[in-house]
Coordinates of N, CA and C in Angstrom, one line a residue:
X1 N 181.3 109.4 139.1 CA 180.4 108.6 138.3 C 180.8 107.2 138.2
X2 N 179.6 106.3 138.0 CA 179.8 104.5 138.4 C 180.0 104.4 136.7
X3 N 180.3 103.1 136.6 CA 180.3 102.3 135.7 C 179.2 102.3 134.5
X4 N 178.9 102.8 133.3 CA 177.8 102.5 132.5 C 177.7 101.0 132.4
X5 N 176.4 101.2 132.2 CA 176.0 99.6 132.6 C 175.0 99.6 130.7
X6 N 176.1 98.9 129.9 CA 175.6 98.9 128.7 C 174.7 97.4 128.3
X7 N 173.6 97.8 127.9 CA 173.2 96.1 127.5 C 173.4 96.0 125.9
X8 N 173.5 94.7 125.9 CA 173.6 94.3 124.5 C 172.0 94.4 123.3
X9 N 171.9 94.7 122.6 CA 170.8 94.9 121.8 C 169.4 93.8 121.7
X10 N 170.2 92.5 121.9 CA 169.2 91.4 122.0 C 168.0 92.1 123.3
X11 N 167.2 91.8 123.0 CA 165.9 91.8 123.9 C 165.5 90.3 124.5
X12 N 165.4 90.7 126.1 CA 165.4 89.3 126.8 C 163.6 89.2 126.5
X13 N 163.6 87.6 126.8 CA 162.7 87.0 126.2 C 162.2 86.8 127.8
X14 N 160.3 86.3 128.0 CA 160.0 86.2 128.9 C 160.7 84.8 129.8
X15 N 160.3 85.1 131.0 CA 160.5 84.3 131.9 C 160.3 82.7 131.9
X16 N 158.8 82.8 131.2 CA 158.8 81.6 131.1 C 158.7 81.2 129.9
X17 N 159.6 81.6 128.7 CA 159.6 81.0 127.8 C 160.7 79.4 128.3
X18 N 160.2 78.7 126.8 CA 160.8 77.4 126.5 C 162.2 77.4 126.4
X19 N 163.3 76.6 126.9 CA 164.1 76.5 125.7 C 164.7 75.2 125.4
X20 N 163.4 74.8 125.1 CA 163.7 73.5 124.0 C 163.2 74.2 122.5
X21 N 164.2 73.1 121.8 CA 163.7 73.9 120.5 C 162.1 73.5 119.6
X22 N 162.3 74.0 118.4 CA 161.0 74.0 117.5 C 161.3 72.4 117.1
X23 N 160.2 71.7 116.5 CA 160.3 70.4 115.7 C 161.4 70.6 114.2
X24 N 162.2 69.9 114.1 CA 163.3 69.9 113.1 C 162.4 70.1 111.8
X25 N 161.2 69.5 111.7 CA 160.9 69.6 110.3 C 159.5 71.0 109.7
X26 N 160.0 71.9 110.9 CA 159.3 73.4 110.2 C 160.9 73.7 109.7
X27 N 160.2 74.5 108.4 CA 161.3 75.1 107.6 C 162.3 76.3 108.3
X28 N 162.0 77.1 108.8 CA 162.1 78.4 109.8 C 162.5 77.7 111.3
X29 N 162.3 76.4 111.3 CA 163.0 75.8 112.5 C 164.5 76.6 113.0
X30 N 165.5 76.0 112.5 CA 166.7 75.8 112.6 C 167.0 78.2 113.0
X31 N 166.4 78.9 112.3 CA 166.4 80.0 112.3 C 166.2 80.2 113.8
X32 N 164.9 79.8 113.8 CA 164.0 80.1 115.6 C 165.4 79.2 116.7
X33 N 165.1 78.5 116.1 CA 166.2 77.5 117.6 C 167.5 78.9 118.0
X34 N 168.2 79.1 116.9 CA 169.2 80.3 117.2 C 169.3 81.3 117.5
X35 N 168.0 81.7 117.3 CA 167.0 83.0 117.7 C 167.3 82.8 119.5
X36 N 166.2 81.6 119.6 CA 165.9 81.4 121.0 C 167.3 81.2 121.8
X37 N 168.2 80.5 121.3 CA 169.5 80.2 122.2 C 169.7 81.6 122.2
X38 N 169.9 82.1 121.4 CA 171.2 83.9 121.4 C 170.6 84.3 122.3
X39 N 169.3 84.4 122.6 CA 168.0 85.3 122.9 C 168.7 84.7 125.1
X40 N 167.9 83.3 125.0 CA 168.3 83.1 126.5 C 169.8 83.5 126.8
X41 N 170.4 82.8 125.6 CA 172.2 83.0 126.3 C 172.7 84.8 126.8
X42 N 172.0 85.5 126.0 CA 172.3 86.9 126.4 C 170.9 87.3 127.8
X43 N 170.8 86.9 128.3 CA 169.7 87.5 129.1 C 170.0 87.6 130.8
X44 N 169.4 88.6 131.0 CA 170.3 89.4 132.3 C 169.7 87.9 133.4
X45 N 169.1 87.0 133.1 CA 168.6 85.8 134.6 C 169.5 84.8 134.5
X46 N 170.5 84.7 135.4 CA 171.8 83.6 135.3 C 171.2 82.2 135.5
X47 N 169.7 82.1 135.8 CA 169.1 80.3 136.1 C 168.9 80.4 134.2
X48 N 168.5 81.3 133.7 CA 168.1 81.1 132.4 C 169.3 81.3 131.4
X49 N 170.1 81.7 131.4 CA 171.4 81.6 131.1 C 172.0 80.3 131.2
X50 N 172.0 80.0 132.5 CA 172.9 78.5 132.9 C 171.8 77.1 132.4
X51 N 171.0 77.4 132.2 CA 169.9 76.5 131.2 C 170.0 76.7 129.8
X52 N 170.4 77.9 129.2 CA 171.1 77.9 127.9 C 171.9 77.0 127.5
X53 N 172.9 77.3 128.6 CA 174.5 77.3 128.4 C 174.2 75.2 128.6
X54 N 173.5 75.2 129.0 CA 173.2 73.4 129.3 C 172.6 72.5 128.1
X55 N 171.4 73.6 127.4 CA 170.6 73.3 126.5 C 171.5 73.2 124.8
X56 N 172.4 74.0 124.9 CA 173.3 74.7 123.8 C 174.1 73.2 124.0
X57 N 174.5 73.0 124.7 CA 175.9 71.9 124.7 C 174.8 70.5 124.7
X58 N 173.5 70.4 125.0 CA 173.1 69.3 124.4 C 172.8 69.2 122.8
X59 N 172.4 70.3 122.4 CA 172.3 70.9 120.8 C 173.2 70.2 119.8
X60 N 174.8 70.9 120.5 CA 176.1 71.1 119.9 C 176.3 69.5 119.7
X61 N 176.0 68.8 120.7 CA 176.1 67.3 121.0 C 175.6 66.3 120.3
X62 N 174.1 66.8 120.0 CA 173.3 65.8 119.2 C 173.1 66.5 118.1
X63 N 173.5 67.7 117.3 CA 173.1 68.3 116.0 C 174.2 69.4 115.3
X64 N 175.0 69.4 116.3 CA 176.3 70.4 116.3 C 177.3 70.1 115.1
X65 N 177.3 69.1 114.8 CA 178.1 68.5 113.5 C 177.9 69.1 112.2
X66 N 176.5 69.0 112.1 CA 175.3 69.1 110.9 C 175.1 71.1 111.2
X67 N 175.6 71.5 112.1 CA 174.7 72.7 111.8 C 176.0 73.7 110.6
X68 N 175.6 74.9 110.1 CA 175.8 75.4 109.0 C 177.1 77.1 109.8
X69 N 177.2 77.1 108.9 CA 178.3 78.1 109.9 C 177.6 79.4 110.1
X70 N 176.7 80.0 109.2 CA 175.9 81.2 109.8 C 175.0 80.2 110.9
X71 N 174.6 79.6 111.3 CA 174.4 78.6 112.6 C 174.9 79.2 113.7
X72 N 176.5 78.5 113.5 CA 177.5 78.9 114.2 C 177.7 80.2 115.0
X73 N 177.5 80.4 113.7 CA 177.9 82.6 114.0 C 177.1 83.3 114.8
X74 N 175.2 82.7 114.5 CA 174.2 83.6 115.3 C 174.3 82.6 117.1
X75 N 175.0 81.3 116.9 CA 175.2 80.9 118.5 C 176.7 81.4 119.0
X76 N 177.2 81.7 118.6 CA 178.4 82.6 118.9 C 178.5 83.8 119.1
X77 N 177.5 84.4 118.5 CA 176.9 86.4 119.2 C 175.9 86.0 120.1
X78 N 175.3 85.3 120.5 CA 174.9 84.7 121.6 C 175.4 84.8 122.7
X79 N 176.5 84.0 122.4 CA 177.6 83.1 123.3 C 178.2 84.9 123.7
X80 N 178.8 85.6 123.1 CA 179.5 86.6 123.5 C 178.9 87.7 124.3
X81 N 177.3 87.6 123.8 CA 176.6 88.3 124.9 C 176.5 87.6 125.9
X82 N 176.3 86.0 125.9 CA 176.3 86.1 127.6 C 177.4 86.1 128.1
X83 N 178.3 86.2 127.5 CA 180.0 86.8 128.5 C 179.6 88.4 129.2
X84 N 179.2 89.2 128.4 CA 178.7 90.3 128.5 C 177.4 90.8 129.6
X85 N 176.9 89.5 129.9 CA 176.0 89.8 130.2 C 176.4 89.0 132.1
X86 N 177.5 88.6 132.3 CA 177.7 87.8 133.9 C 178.8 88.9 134.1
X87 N 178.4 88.8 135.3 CA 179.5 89.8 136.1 C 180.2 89.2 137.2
X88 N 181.2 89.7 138.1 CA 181.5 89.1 139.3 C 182.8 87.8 138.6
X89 N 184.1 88.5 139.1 CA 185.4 87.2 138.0 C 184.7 86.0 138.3
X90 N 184.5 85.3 139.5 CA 184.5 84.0 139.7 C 183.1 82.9 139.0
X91 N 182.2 84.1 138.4 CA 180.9 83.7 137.7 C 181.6 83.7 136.2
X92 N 182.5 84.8 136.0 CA 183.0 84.8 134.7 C 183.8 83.7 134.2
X93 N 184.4 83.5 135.2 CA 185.6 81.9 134.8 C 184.8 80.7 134.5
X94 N 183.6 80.3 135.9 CA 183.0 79.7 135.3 C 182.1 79.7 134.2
X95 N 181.8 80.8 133.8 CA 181.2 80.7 132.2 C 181.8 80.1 131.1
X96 N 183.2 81.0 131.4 CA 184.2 80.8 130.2 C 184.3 79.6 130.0
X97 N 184.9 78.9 131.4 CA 185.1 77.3 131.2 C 184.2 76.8 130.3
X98 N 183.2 77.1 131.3 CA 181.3 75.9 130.3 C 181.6 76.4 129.0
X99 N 181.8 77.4 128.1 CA 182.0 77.8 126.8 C 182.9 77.3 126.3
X100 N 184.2 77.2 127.0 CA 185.3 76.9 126.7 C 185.3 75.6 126.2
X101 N 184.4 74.5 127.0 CA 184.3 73.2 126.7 C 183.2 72.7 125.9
X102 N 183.1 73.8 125.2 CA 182.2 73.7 124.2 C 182.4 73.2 123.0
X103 N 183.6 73.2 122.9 CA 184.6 72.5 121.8 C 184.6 70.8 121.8
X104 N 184.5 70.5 122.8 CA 184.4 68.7 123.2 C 183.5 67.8 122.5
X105 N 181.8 68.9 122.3 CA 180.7 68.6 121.4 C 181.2 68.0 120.2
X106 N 182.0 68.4 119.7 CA 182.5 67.8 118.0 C 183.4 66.5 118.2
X107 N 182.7 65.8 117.1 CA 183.7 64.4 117.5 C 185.0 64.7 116.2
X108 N 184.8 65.4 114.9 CA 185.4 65.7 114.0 C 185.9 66.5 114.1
X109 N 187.4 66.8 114.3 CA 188.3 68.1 114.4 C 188.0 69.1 113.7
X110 N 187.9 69.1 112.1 CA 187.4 69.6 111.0 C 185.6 70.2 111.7
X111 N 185.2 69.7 112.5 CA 184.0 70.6 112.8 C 184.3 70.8 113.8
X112 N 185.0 70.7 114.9 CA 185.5 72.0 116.0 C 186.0 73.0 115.4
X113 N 187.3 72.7 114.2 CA 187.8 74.2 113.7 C 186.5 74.8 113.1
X114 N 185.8 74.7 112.6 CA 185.0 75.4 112.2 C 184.5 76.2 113.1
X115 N 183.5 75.6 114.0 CA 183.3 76.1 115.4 C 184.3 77.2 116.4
X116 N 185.5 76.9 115.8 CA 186.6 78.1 116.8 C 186.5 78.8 115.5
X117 N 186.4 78.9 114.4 CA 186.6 79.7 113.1 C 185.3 80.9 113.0
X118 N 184.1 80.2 113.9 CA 183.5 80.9 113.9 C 183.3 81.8 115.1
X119 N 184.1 81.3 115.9 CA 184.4 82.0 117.9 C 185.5 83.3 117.3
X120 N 186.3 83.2 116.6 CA 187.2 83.9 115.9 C 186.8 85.4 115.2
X121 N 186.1 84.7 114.7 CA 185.0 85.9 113.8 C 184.2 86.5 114.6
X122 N 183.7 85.9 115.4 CA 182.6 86.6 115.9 C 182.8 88.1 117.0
X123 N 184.7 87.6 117.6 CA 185.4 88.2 118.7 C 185.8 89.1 117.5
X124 N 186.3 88.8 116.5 CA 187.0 90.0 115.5 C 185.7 90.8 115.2
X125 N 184.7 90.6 114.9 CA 183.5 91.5 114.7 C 183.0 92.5 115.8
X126 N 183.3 92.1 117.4 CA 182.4 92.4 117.8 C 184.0 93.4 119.2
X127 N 184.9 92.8 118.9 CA 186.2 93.4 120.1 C 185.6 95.1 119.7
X128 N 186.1 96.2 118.9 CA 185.8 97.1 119.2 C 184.8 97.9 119.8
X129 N 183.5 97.2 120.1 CA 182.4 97.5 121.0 C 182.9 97.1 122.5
X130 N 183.8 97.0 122.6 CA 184.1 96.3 123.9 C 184.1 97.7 124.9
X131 N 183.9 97.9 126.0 CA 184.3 98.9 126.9 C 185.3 98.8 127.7
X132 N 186.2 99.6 128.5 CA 187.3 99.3 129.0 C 187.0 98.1 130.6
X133 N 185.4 98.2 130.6 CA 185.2 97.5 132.1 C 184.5 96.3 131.4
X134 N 184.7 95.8 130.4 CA 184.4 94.6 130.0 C 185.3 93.8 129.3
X135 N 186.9 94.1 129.1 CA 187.4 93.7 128.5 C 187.9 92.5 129.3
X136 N 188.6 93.0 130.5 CA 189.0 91.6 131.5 C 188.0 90.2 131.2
X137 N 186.6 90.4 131.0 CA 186.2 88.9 131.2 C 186.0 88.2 129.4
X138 N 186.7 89.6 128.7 CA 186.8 88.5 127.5 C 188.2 88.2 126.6
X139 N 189.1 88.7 127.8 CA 190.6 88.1 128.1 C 190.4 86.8 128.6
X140 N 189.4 86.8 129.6 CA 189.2 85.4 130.2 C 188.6 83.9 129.2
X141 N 187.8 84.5 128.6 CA 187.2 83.8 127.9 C 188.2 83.4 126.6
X142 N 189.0 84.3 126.4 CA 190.0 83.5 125.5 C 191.3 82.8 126.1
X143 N 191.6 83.2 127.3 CA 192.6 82.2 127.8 C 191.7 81.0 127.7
X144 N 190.6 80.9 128.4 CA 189.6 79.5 128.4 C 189.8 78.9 127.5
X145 N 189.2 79.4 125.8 CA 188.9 78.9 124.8 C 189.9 78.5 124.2
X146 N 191.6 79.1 123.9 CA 192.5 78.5 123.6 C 192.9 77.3 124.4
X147 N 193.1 76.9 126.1 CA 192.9 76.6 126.0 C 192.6 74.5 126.0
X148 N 191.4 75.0 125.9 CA 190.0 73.9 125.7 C 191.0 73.5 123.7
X149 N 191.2 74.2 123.0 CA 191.2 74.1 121.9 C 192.7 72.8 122.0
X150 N 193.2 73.6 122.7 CA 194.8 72.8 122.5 C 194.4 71.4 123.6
X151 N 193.8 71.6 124.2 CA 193.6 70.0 124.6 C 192.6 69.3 123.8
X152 N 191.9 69.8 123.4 CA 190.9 69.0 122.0 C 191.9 69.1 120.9
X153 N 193.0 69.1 120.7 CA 194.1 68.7 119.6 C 194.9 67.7 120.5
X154 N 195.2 67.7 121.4 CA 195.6 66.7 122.0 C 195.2 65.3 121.4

């Protein structure tokens, strides 16, 4: 018998949805934007994924400061589904990386740790779901993330 091939619970979103976000000034904005990131970042299409993973780090860039730490948390279970969701090591490294330098987005140390505070939690919440054919690529993803972390203390 092969490999179970487990998906994560998010439900992928269509093909041609958006992912730019809503207008900042609907109330339910900031909700939907995190919806929508988790939503593409976990989805089995690596061009809609790698558009995430692009769209997220412009986010983190121009709004990432300001955002709130359940924010944080629902683009972080995101973020961990699409580790979950790329396969093949050398697609996985490069994910990790792009994630890993996700940290750079913050100009305030004090809001990167927050942001690893919330990478922290999200891996402690979510490691015992792990299966034994999934754990290598989120070994990888924390060598990446430590570290991205220790050169943004630099």
């Amino acid at each position: 018998m092969g490999k179970k091939n487990r998906r994560p619970p998010a439900a992928e979103p269509p093909e041609d949805a958006p992912l730019d976000e809503p207008a900042a000034s609907e109330p339910d904005a900031s909700d939907r934007v995190m919806t929508q990131f988790a939503r593409n970042l976990a989805t089995g299409n690596r061009k809609t994924r790698a558009q995430a993973l692009g769209a997220l780090e412009k986010w983190l860039q121009g709004r990432g400061e300001g955002a709130s730490e359940l924010e944080l948390r629902k683009l972080w279970r995101g973020i961990f589904f699409c580790v979950w969701m790329v396969d093949k090591a050398p697609v996985q490294l490069e994910v990790s990386r792009t994630i890993a330098r996700l940290v750079h987005c913050f100009e305030a140390p004090a809001h990167a740790a927050r942001w690893l505070r919330c990478w922290g939690s999200t891996l402690r919440g979510e490691w015992g779901k792990l299966d034994k054919h999934r754990i290598d690529k989120y070994y990888t993803l924390i060598r990446q993330v430590v570290v991205e972390a220790v050169n943004y203390a630099r």
